[in-house]
Coordinates of N, CA, C and O and ligand atoms in Angstrom, one line a residue:
M1 N 13.5 11.5 -1.0 CA 12.9 10.5 0.2 C 11.4 11.3 0.2 O 11.3 12.6 0.6
V2 N 11.0 10.4 0.5 CA 9.5 10.7 1.2 C 9.0 10.1 2.1 O 9.2 8.7 2.1
A3 N 8.4 10.3 2.8 CA 8.1 9.8 4.5 C 6.3 10.1 4.5 O 6.2 11.0 4.6
A4 N 5.7 8.9 5.3 CA 4.6 9.0 5.8 C 4.6 8.1 7.0 O 5.0 6.9 6.5
V5 N 4.0 8.7 7.9 CA 4.2 7.9 8.8 C 2.5 7.9 9.8 O 1.9 9.0 9.9
A6 N 1.7 6.8 10.1 CA 0.8 6.5 10.9 C 0.7 6.3 11.9 O 1.6 5.5 12.1
T7 N 0.4 7.1 13.3 CA 0.2 6.4 14.5 C -1.4 6.4 14.9 O -2.1 7.0 14.2
A8 N -1.5 5.5 15.8 CA -3.0 4.9 16.1 C -3.0 5.1 17.6 O -2.3 4.6 18.4
D9 N -4.4 5.4 18.4 CA -4.6 4.8 19.6 C -4.3 3.4 19.9 O -4.8 2.9 18.8
P10 N -3.7 2.9 20.5 CA -3.8 1.2 21.2 C -4.8 0.6 21.4 O -5.5 1.0 22.0
R11 N -5.0 -0.1 20.3 CA -6.2 -1.1 20.5 C -5.9 -2.5 20.4 O -6.7 -3.3 20.0
G12 N -4.7 -3.0 20.6 CA -4.4 -4.3 20.6 C -4.3 -4.5 19.2 O -4.1 -3.6 18.3
R13 N -4.0 -6.1 18.9 CA -3.5 -6.2 17.5 C -4.9 -6.6 17.0 O -5.7 -7.1 17.4
H14 N -4.4 -6.4 15.3 CA -5.9 -6.5 14.5 C -6.2 -7.8 14.2 O -5.0 -8.7 14.1
P15 N -7.4 -8.1 13.9 CA -7.3 -9.7 13.3 C -6.7 -9.9 11.9 O -6.8 -9.1 11.0
P16 N -6.0 -10.8 12.0 CA -5.1 -11.4 10.6 C -6.4 -11.2 9.5 O -7.4 -11.5 9.5
G17 N -5.9 -10.4 8.2 CA -6.6 -10.2 7.2 C -7.9 -9.8 6.9 O -8.8 -9.3 6.1
R18 N -7.8 -8.5 8.2 CA -8.6 -7.8 8.3 C -7.8 -6.2 7.9 O -7.0 -6.1 8.9
R19 N -8.5 -5.4 7.6 CA -7.9 -4.0 7.4 C -8.6 -2.9 8.6 O -9.4 -3.2 8.9
V20 N -7.3 -2.6 9.2 CA -7.8 -1.7 10.1 C -8.0 -0.1 9.8 O -8.2 0.2 8.5
E21 N -9.3 0.2 10.2 CA -10.2 1.4 10.1 C -9.2 2.6 10.0 O -8.4 2.6 10.9
D22 N -9.1 3.5 9.2 CA -8.0 4.6 9.4 C -8.7 5.5 9.9 O -7.7 6.5 10.3
K23 N -9.9 5.4 10.4 CA -10.3 7.0 11.2 C -9.5 7.5 12.4 O -9.8 8.8 12.7
N24 N -9.0 6.8 13.2 CA -8.5 6.6 14.6 C -6.8 7.1 14.4 O -6.1 7.5 14.8
L25 N -6.5 7.0 12.8 CA -4.9 7.5 12.8 C -4.6 8.9 12.6 O -5.3 9.6 12.3
V26 N -3.4 9.2 12.5 CA -2.9 10.6 12.8 C -1.8 10.4 11.9 O -1.1 9.6 12.2
F27 N -1.8 11.5 10.7 CA -0.8 11.3 9.7 C 0.3 12.1 10.0 O -0.1 13.6 10.1
E28 N 1.7 12.0 9.6 CA 2.7 13.0 9.6 C 3.2 12.7 8.1 O 3.2 11.5 7.6
T29 N 3.3 13.6 7.2 CA 4.2 13.4 5.7 C 4.9 14.6 5.6 O 4.9 15.3 6.0
S30 N 6.0 14.2 4.9 CA 7.0 14.8 4.0 C 6.0 15.9 3.3 O 5.2 16.0 2.9
P31 N 6.4 17.4 3.4 CA 6.1 18.5 2.8 C 5.6 18.1 1.3 O 6.5 17.3 0.9
G32 N 4.7 18.5 0.8 CA 4.2 18.4 -0.5 C 3.4 16.8 -0.6 O 2.8 16.4 -1.8
V33 N 3.1 16.3 0.0 CA 2.6 14.5 0.0 C 1.0 14.8 0.2 O 0.5 15.5 1.1
E34 N 0.4 14.9 -1.1 CA -0.9 14.8 -1.1 C -1.7 14.0 -0.8 O -1.3 12.6 -1.5
A35 N -2.9 13.4 0.0 CA -3.8 11.9 0.2 C -4.5 12.0 -1.6 O -5.1 13.0 -1.7
V36 N -4.3 10.9 -2.0 CA -5.2 10.7 -3.5 C -6.2 9.9 -3.0 O -6.0 8.5 -2.7
A37 N -7.5 9.7 -3.0 CA -8.4 9.4 -2.4 C -8.9 8.2 -3.2 O -9.7 7.7 -2.5
S38 N -8.3 8.2 -4.4 CA -8.8 7.0 -5.3 C -8.1 6.4 -5.8 O -6.8 6.8 -6.7
F39 N -8.1 4.8 -6.2 CA -7.0 4.0 -7.1 C -7.3 4.9 -8.6 O -6.2 5.1 -9.1
D40 N -8.0 5.3 -9.0 CA -8.1 6.0 -10.5 C -7.1 6.8 -10.5 O -7.1 7.2 -12.2
Q41 N -6.9 7.8 -9.8 CA -6.0 8.9 -9.6 C -4.3 8.9 -9.6 O -4.2 9.5 -9.4
M42 N -4.1 7.4 -9.8 CA -2.7 7.1 -8.9 C -2.1 6.7 -10.1 O -0.7 6.5 -9.7
G43 N -2.2 6.7 -11.1 CA -1.7 6.9 -12.4 C -1.3 4.8 -12.4 O -0.2 4.4 -12.7
I44 N -2.2 4.4 -11.8 CA -2.3 2.9 -12.0 C -2.5 2.2 -13.5 O -3.5 2.7 -14.0
R45 N -1.8 1.4 -13.9 CA -2.1 0.5 -15.3 C -3.7 0.1 -15.4 O -4.1 -0.4 -14.3
D46 N -4.1 0.2 -16.5 CA -5.8 -0.3 -16.5 C -5.8 -1.7 -16.3 O -6.9 -1.9 -15.3
E47 N -4.9 -2.4 -16.6 CA -5.7 -4.0 -16.1 C -5.2 -4.1 -14.4 O -5.8 -5.1 -14.0
L48 N -4.3 -3.5 -13.9 CA -4.0 -3.7 -12.6 C -4.8 -3.1 -11.9 O -5.8 -3.6 -10.8
L49 N -5.7 -2.0 -12.7 CA -6.9 -1.2 -11.8 C -8.0 -1.9 -11.7 O -8.7 -2.1 -10.6
R50 N -8.6 -2.7 -12.8 CA -9.3 -3.6 -12.9 C -9.4 -4.7 -11.8 O -10.3 -5.2 -11.2
G51 N -8.0 -5.4 -11.7 CA -7.7 -6.4 -11.0 C -7.7 -5.9 -9.2 O -8.5 -6.5 -8.3
I52 N -7.3 -4.9 -9.0 CA -7.7 -4.4 -7.7 C -9.3 -4.3 -7.5 O -9.4 -4.5 -6.1
Y53 N -10.2 -3.7 -8.1 CA -11.5 -3.5 -7.7 C -12.1 -5.0 -7.6 O -13.0 -5.2 -7.0
A54 N -11.6 -5.7 -8.8 CA -12.3 -7.3 -8.6 C -11.9 -7.8 -7.7 O -12.5 -8.4 -6.9
Y55 N -10.8 -7.8 -6.7 CA -10.1 -8.2 -5.8 C -11.1 -7.9 -4.6 O -11.0 -8.1 -3.4
G56 N -12.0 -6.7 -4.6 CA -12.8 -5.9 -3.3 C -12.0 -4.7 -2.7 O -12.7 -4.2 -1.9
F57 N -11.0 -4.2 -3.4 CA -10.4 -3.3 -3.0 C -11.2 -1.6 -3.2 O -11.1 -1.7 -4.8
E58 N -12.0 -1.1 -3.0 CA -13.0 -0.3 -3.4 C -12.0 1.4 -3.3 O -12.3 2.2 -4.2
K59 N -11.5 1.5 -2.0 CA -10.6 2.3 -1.9 C -9.2 2.8 -1.6 O -9.3 1.7 -0.2
P60 N -8.5 3.5 -1.6 CA -7.5 3.1 -1.1 C -7.1 3.5 0.7 O -8.0 4.5 0.9
S61 N -6.4 2.6 1.3 CA -6.6 3.0 2.9 C -5.7 4.4 3.0 O -4.8 4.8 1.9
A62 N -5.8 5.0 4.1 CA -4.8 6.1 4.4 C -3.4 6.1 3.8 O -2.7 6.9 3.4
I63 N -2.8 5.1 4.6 CA -1.3 5.0 3.9 C -1.0 4.9 2.7 O 0.0 5.3 2.1
Q64 N -2.0 4.0 2.1 CA -2.1 3.8 0.5 C -2.2 5.5 -0.2 O -1.5 5.5 -1.2
Q65 N -2.9 5.8 0.3 CA -3.3 7.3 -0.3 C -2.2 8.3 -0.3 O -2.1 8.9 -1.6
R66 N -1.4 7.9 0.4 CA -0.2 9.1 0.8 C 0.8 8.6 0.2 O 1.9 9.4 -0.5
A67 N 0.9 7.1 0.1 CA 2.5 6.4 -0.6 C 2.5 6.0 -1.9 O 3.6 6.2 -2.5
V68 N 1.2 5.6 -2.1 CA 1.5 4.9 -3.9 C 1.9 5.7 -4.7 O 2.9 5.4 -5.3
V69 N 1.3 6.8 -4.8 CA 1.9 7.8 -6.1 C 3.5 8.3 -6.0 O 3.8 7.9 -7.3
R70 N 3.7 7.9 -4.8 CA 5.1 8.2 -4.8 C 5.9 7.5 -5.3 O 7.0 7.5 -5.8
I71 N 5.3 5.9 -4.8 CA 6.4 5.2 -5.3 C 6.3 4.7 -6.3 O 7.2 4.3 -7.2
I72 N 5.0 4.7 -7.2 CA 5.0 4.6 -8.6 C 6.0 5.6 -9.4 O 6.3 5.5 -10.3
Q73 N 6.0 6.6 -8.6 CA 6.9 7.9 -9.3 C 8.3 7.3 -8.8 O 9.3 7.9 -9.2
C74 N 8.6 6.1 -8.6 CA 9.9 5.7 -8.1 C 10.8 6.3 -7.5 O 12.0 6.7 -7.1
R75 N 10.0 7.1 -6.5 CA 10.7 7.9 -5.1 C 11.3 7.0 -4.2 O 10.4 5.7 -4.2
D76 N 12.1 7.4 -3.4 CA 12.4 6.6 -2.2 C 11.5 6.5 -1.0 O 10.9 7.9 -0.6
V77 N 10.7 5.9 -0.8 CA 9.7 6.3 0.4 C 9.7 5.3 1.6 O 10.0 4.3 1.6
I78 N 9.6 6.2 2.4 CA 9.4 5.3 4.2 C 8.0 5.6 4.3 O 7.4 6.8 4.6
A79 N 7.3 4.2 4.5 CA 5.8 4.3 4.9 C 5.8 3.6 6.4 O 6.3 2.5 6.2
Q80 N 5.5 3.9 7.2 CA 5.5 3.5 8.5 C 4.0 3.8 9.2 O 3.2 4.8 9.0
A81 N 2.9 2.5 9.3 CA 1.7 2.4 9.8 C 1.5 1.3 10.4 O 2.2 0.5 10.3
Q82 N 0.5 1.6 11.5 CA 0.0 0.1 12.3 C 0.0 -1.3 11.4 O -0.6 -0.8 10.2
S83 N -0.1 -1.9 12.1 CA -0.3 -3.5 11.3 C -1.6 -3.3 11.0 O -2.6 -3.1 11.4
G84 N -1.8 -4.2 9.8 CA -3.4 -4.2 8.9 C -3.8 -2.9 8.4 O -4.9 -3.0 8.2
T85 N -3.1 -1.9 7.9 CA -3.4 -0.7 7.5 C -2.9 -1.0 5.9 O -3.3 0.3 5.3
G86 N -2.6 -1.9 5.4 CA -2.5 -2.0 3.9 C -1.0 -1.5 3.6 O -0.8 -1.6 1.8
K87 N -0.2 -2.2 4.0 CA 1.3 -1.6 3.4 C 1.9 -2.5 2.8 O 2.3 -2.3 1.8
S88 N 1.5 -3.8 2.9 CA 1.9 -5.0 2.0 C 1.4 -5.2 0.9 O 2.0 -5.7 -0.3
S89 N -0.1 -4.7 0.9 CA -0.9 -4.8 -0.1 C -0.4 -3.9 -1.0 O -0.1 -3.6 -2.3
M90 N 0.3 -2.2 -0.4 CA 0.9 -1.3 -1.3 C 2.1 -2.1 -2.0 O 2.3 -1.4 -3.2
I91 N 2.7 -2.5 -1.4 CA 4.3 -3.0 -2.3 C 3.6 -4.2 -3.1 O 4.2 -4.1 -4.1
A92 N 2.5 -4.9 -3.0 CA 2.2 -6.0 -4.1 C 1.8 -5.4 -5.0 O 2.2 -5.5 -6.4
L93 N 1.0 -4.0 -4.8 CA 0.3 -3.3 -5.9 C 1.6 -2.9 -7.1 O 1.5 -2.9 -7.9
Y94 N 2.7 -2.3 -6.5 CA 3.5 -1.5 -6.9 C 4.2 -2.5 -7.8 O 4.9 -2.2 -8.9
V95 N 4.5 -4.2 -7.1 CA 5.3 -4.9 -7.7 C 4.5 -5.2 -9.1 O 5.1 -5.3 -10.1
C96 N 3.2 -5.4 -8.9 CA 2.3 -5.6 -10.2 C 2.4 -4.8 -11.3 O 2.2 -4.6 -12.4
Q97 N 2.3 -3.1 -10.5 CA 2.8 -2.1 -11.6 C 4.0 -2.1 -12.0 O 3.4 -2.0 -13.7
M98 N 5.2 -2.2 -11.9 CA 6.3 -2.3 -12.7 C 6.7 -3.3 -13.4 O 7.8 -3.3 -14.2
V99 N 6.3 -4.7 -13.0 CA 6.8 -5.9 -13.7 C 6.4 -6.1 -15.1 O 5.2 -5.4 -15.6
D100 N 7.4 -6.5 -16.1 CA 6.8 -6.5 -17.4 C 6.6 -8.5 -17.4 O 7.8 -9.1 -17.4
T101 N 5.3 -8.5 -17.6 CA 4.6 -9.8 -17.6 C 5.1 -10.6 -18.9 O 4.7 -11.7 -18.7
T102 N 6.1 -10.2 -19.7 CA 6.4 -10.6 -21.0 C 7.3 -11.3 -20.8 O 8.2 -12.1 -21.4
S103 N 7.9 -10.9 -20.1 CA 9.8 -11.2 -19.2 C 9.7 -12.3 -18.3 O 8.8 -12.1 -17.4
R104 N 10.6 -13.3 -18.3 CA 10.4 -14.3 -17.3 C 11.8 -14.0 -16.5 O 12.3 -14.9 -15.8
E105 N 12.4 -12.6 -16.5 CA 13.3 -12.6 -15.6 C 13.0 -11.9 -13.9 O 11.7 -11.6 -14.3
V106 N 13.7 -12.1 -13.2 CA 13.6 -11.8 -11.9 C 13.3 -10.2 -11.8 O 14.6 -9.4 -12.8
Q107 N 12.2 -9.5 -11.6 CA 12.4 -8.0 -12.1 C 12.1 -7.3 -10.5 O 11.9 -6.5 -10.3
A108 N 12.1 -7.7 -9.3 CA 11.5 -7.5 -8.2 C 11.9 -8.3 -6.9 O 11.9 -9.4 -7.2
L109 N 12.7 -7.5 -5.7 CA 13.0 -8.4 -4.7 C 12.5 -7.7 -3.7 O 12.6 -6.5 -3.1
I110 N 11.9 -8.6 -2.6 CA 11.4 -7.9 -1.8 C 12.1 -8.5 -0.3 O 11.9 -9.6 0.0
L111 N 12.6 -7.7 0.4 CA 13.1 -7.9 1.5 C 12.2 -7.9 3.0 O 11.5 -6.7 2.9
S112 N 12.2 -9.0 3.9 CA 11.3 -8.8 5.0 C 12.0 -8.9 6.1 O 12.9 -9.6 6.2
S113 N 11.6 -8.2 7.2 CA 12.8 -8.5 8.1 C 12.0 -9.6 9.5 O 12.4 -9.9 10.5
H114 N 10.7 -10.0 8.9 CA 10.0 -10.9 9.9 C 9.3 -12.0 9.0 O 8.7 -11.3 7.8
K115 N 9.1 -13.5 9.7 CA 8.4 -14.4 9.0 C 7.0 -13.9 8.8 O 6.4 -14.3 7.3
R116 N 6.6 -13.3 9.5 CA 4.8 -13.3 9.6 C 4.2 -12.4 8.1 O 3.6 -12.8 7.4
A117 N 5.1 -11.5 7.9 CA 4.9 -10.6 6.6 C 5.3 -11.2 5.5 O 4.8 -11.2 4.6
C118 N 6.3 -12.3 5.5 CA 6.5 -13.0 4.1 C 5.2 -14.0 4.1 O 4.9 -14.5 2.9
C119 N 4.4 -14.4 5.2 CA 3.5 -15.3 4.7 C 1.8 -14.9 4.9 O 1.2 -15.6 4.9
S120 N 1.6 -13.3 5.0 CA 0.7 -12.8 5.0 C 0.1 -12.6 3.8 O 0.7 -12.7 2.8
D121 N -1.3 -12.4 3.6 CA -2.0 -12.6 2.5 C -1.6 -11.1 1.6 O -2.2 -10.9 0.3
Ligands
LIG201 N1 -7.6 -0.4 0.0 C1 -7.9 -1.8 0.5 N2 -9.0 -2.1 0.7 C2 -9.7 -3.4 1.1 N3 -8.8 -3.7 1.9 C3 -7.7 -4.0 2.2 C4 -7.0 -2.6 1.2 N4 -6.0 -2.5 1.5 C5 -5.5 -3.6 2.2 N5 -6.3 -4.4 2.2 C6 -6.5 -5.7 3.1 O1 -6.4 -5.2 4.6 C7 -5.6 -6.4 5.1 C8 -4.4 -5.8 5.5 O2 -3.5 -5.3 4.6 P1 -2.1 -5.4 4.7 O3 -1.4 -6.8 5.2 O4 -1.6 -5.0 3.3 O5 -1.8 -4.5 5.8 P2 0.0 -4.3 6.7 O6 -0.1 -2.9 6.6 O7 1.1 -4.8 5.9 O8 -0.5 -5.5 8.1 P3 1.0 -6.0 8.8 O9 1.8 -4.7 9.0 O10 0.1 -6.8 9.8 O11 1.8 -7.0 7.7 C9 -5.4 -7.4 4.2 O12 -6.7 -8.6 4.3 C10 -5.7 -6.7 2.7 O13 -6.3 -7.5 1.7

C-alpha cells in the first residue's frame, strides 16, 4: 500500500476544467515514494505518451508525479489531493495504459462516490 496526500491553503473551489496550481500544495507520502517529474520517465506506453502530449499535458501534476508510477506497478494506492489537481486524469491514464485495445471484454471498472466526478472531463 502506498499513500500520497496533498493539502493546500483553502482558496475556494477551482473553476471546472482547470488544473489547480501545485505550488501551494504540501505533500506527505509513504516512505520511498519519489516524485517523477516527467511523463517520459513513468514507464507509460509510447502511443499513450504521444496522446498525453497531444492532449496538451506537458508535465505531470504533483499528485501524478507521486502516484502514477506506483499505480502502473499495480501497487494499491491511496491518493488524496485537492479538487482539480489531476486525480481523475491519473485514473484515466492508467486505464488507457492497462487495457488491451484488441479485446472487446470489459477490462476496467471505475467506481465513484459522487456524480460530479463521473461527469467531469
Ligand atoms: N498533467 C496535467 N497537465 C495539464 N492539465 C492537466 C494535467 N492533469 C490534469 N489536467 C487538467 O486539469 C483539470 C483537472 O484535472 P482532474 O479532473 O483530473 O482533477 P481532479 O483532481 O480529479 O479534480 P476533482 O477532484 O475536482 O474531480 C482537467 O481539466 C484536466 O484535463
